Amino acid sequence: MATRHRVYLVPGFFGFTQMGDAEAERIAYFQHVPALLQRRFKARNLDAEVHALASSPTSGLEARARAVLQEMAKTETEDGAQIHLVGHSTGGLDARGVVSLRMAPEAPAFVKRVRTVLTISTPHHGTPLASFFHQGDVGKTLLRYLWLFTFLALHRKAMPLRTAVLQALYRLVRMGEQAGIPPNLFNEIARLLADLSENEREGLLRYFDQIGENQELIHDLTPARVRIFNQDTPDREGVRYGSIITGAPPPSLLRRLSPRLLFPPDSLIYGIFSFLYRMSAPLSPELEIPERTEEQTRALREAFGRKFEAWSDGIVPSRSQVWGQLLHVVASDHLDVMGHFDQPEQYISWLKSGSHFQEPQFHEVWERVLDFTVGATRV
């Protein structure tokens, strides 16, 4: 009897699966990933399912692991399927927490069928960016401003000014499309907010209410806190662990002056990326990274060059992402690997990083995921 597989995709910070009802206007965390995996499973003649999970947006790691278990329970059956957890960013820590022995007393029986935990762009040793946001409650303030903005934008009470502004933004988006201007993150958000259904409005309000209530995750992702997490979360026997490492070229004036990043809104997005990259502080002494193997060091150097330790994906230092078997190293920003890269019309980048990540690299990343989790011959 053929082995059955079930793959769960665990999202990172903000922890949503998708926003928007209409498929053409939907913003998904794992953009194009489930469909790609299903096609590749079929090509490999494998009996497999793919499920993208939701999580607690900004709750602490303990709460997020419990939320992942609850989400898994909605689709788990006693069919004996082998389970594979693929976590992006904080989702990688969530996946490790789900299978940890400290969660065993409250974990459902199906957790014993987890065979692999694969992490992508995960801060296994923390990120100094979290320390920056945590100091002086800067991060909490920013999240509350985000919550406030969204509340004002989405609340059901009539707001003529809000409606007029959103409709104007949407018209600008349409004009840009007609003029041949490539789409970007601002376009997608304007498109989503311009004409919300009542279901979308209520769903987004509930989502941002959660963010307004709890931002413990910022503290949990600081290097000091992740060290404690690692001490309390050793690898589980019988589970294979692997990691995919991402990193984008360090921002520079020359890159900022390139034609693709010279004009707004792309120049503004690149400015935001540059700020986040600097705050992620890849060389910070706050990071305490275990000694790497020669093979791991060679893979990082071949992908990023001699100064690979100074690389980050804009959120997580690349050298903080190694855990278990190093499966692949790719020039990519934090969101490229989730299908949010700069190759319109099908793919739209959320961060303008100059990584030059495109569809072939996207497909290769997820082929490596399949190689490690379910095996079988590539076709």
Coordinates of N, CA and C in Angstrom, one line a residue, residues 21 154-157 195-206:
D21 N -11.8 37.6 -0.3 CA -12.7 36.4 -0.7 C -12.5 36.1 -2.2
L154 N -11.5 49.8 8.0 CA -12.4 48.7 7.8 C -13.7 48.8 8.6
H155 N -13.8 49.7 9.6 CA -15.0 49.6 10.4 C -16.3 49.9 9.6
R156 N -17.4 49.1 10.0 CA -18.6 49.1 9.2 C -19.3 50.5 9.2
K157 N -19.1 51.3 10.2 CA -19.8 52.6 10.2 C -19.4 53.4 9.0
D195 N -12.9 47.6 -2.0 CA -14.2 47.2 -2.1 C -14.4 45.9 -1.3
L196 N -14.4 46.0 0.0 CA -14.5 44.8 0.9 C -15.9 44.3 1.0
S197 N -16.0 43.0 1.0 CA -17.3 42.4 1.3 C -17.5 42.4 2.8
E198 N -18.7 42.2 3.3 CA -18.9 42.2 4.7 C -18.1 41.1 5.4
N199 N -18.0 39.9 4.8 CA -17.2 38.8 5.3 C -15.7 39.2 5.5
E200 N -15.2 39.9 4.4 CA -13.8 40.3 4.5 C -13.6 41.4 5.6
R201 N -14.5 42.3 5.7 CA -14.4 43.3 6.7 C -14.4 42.7 8.1
E202 N -15.4 41.9 8.4 CA -15.4 41.2 9.7 C -14.2 40.4 10.0
G203 N -13.8 39.6 9.0 CA -12.6 38.8 9.2 C -11.3 39.6 9.5
L204 N -11.1 40.7 8.7 CA -10.0 41.5 9.0 C -10.0 42.2 10.3
L205 N -11.2 42.6 10.7 CA -11.3 43.3 12.0 C -11.0 42.3 13.1
R206 N -11.5 41.0 13.0 CA -11.1 40.0 14.1 C -9.6 39.8 14.1

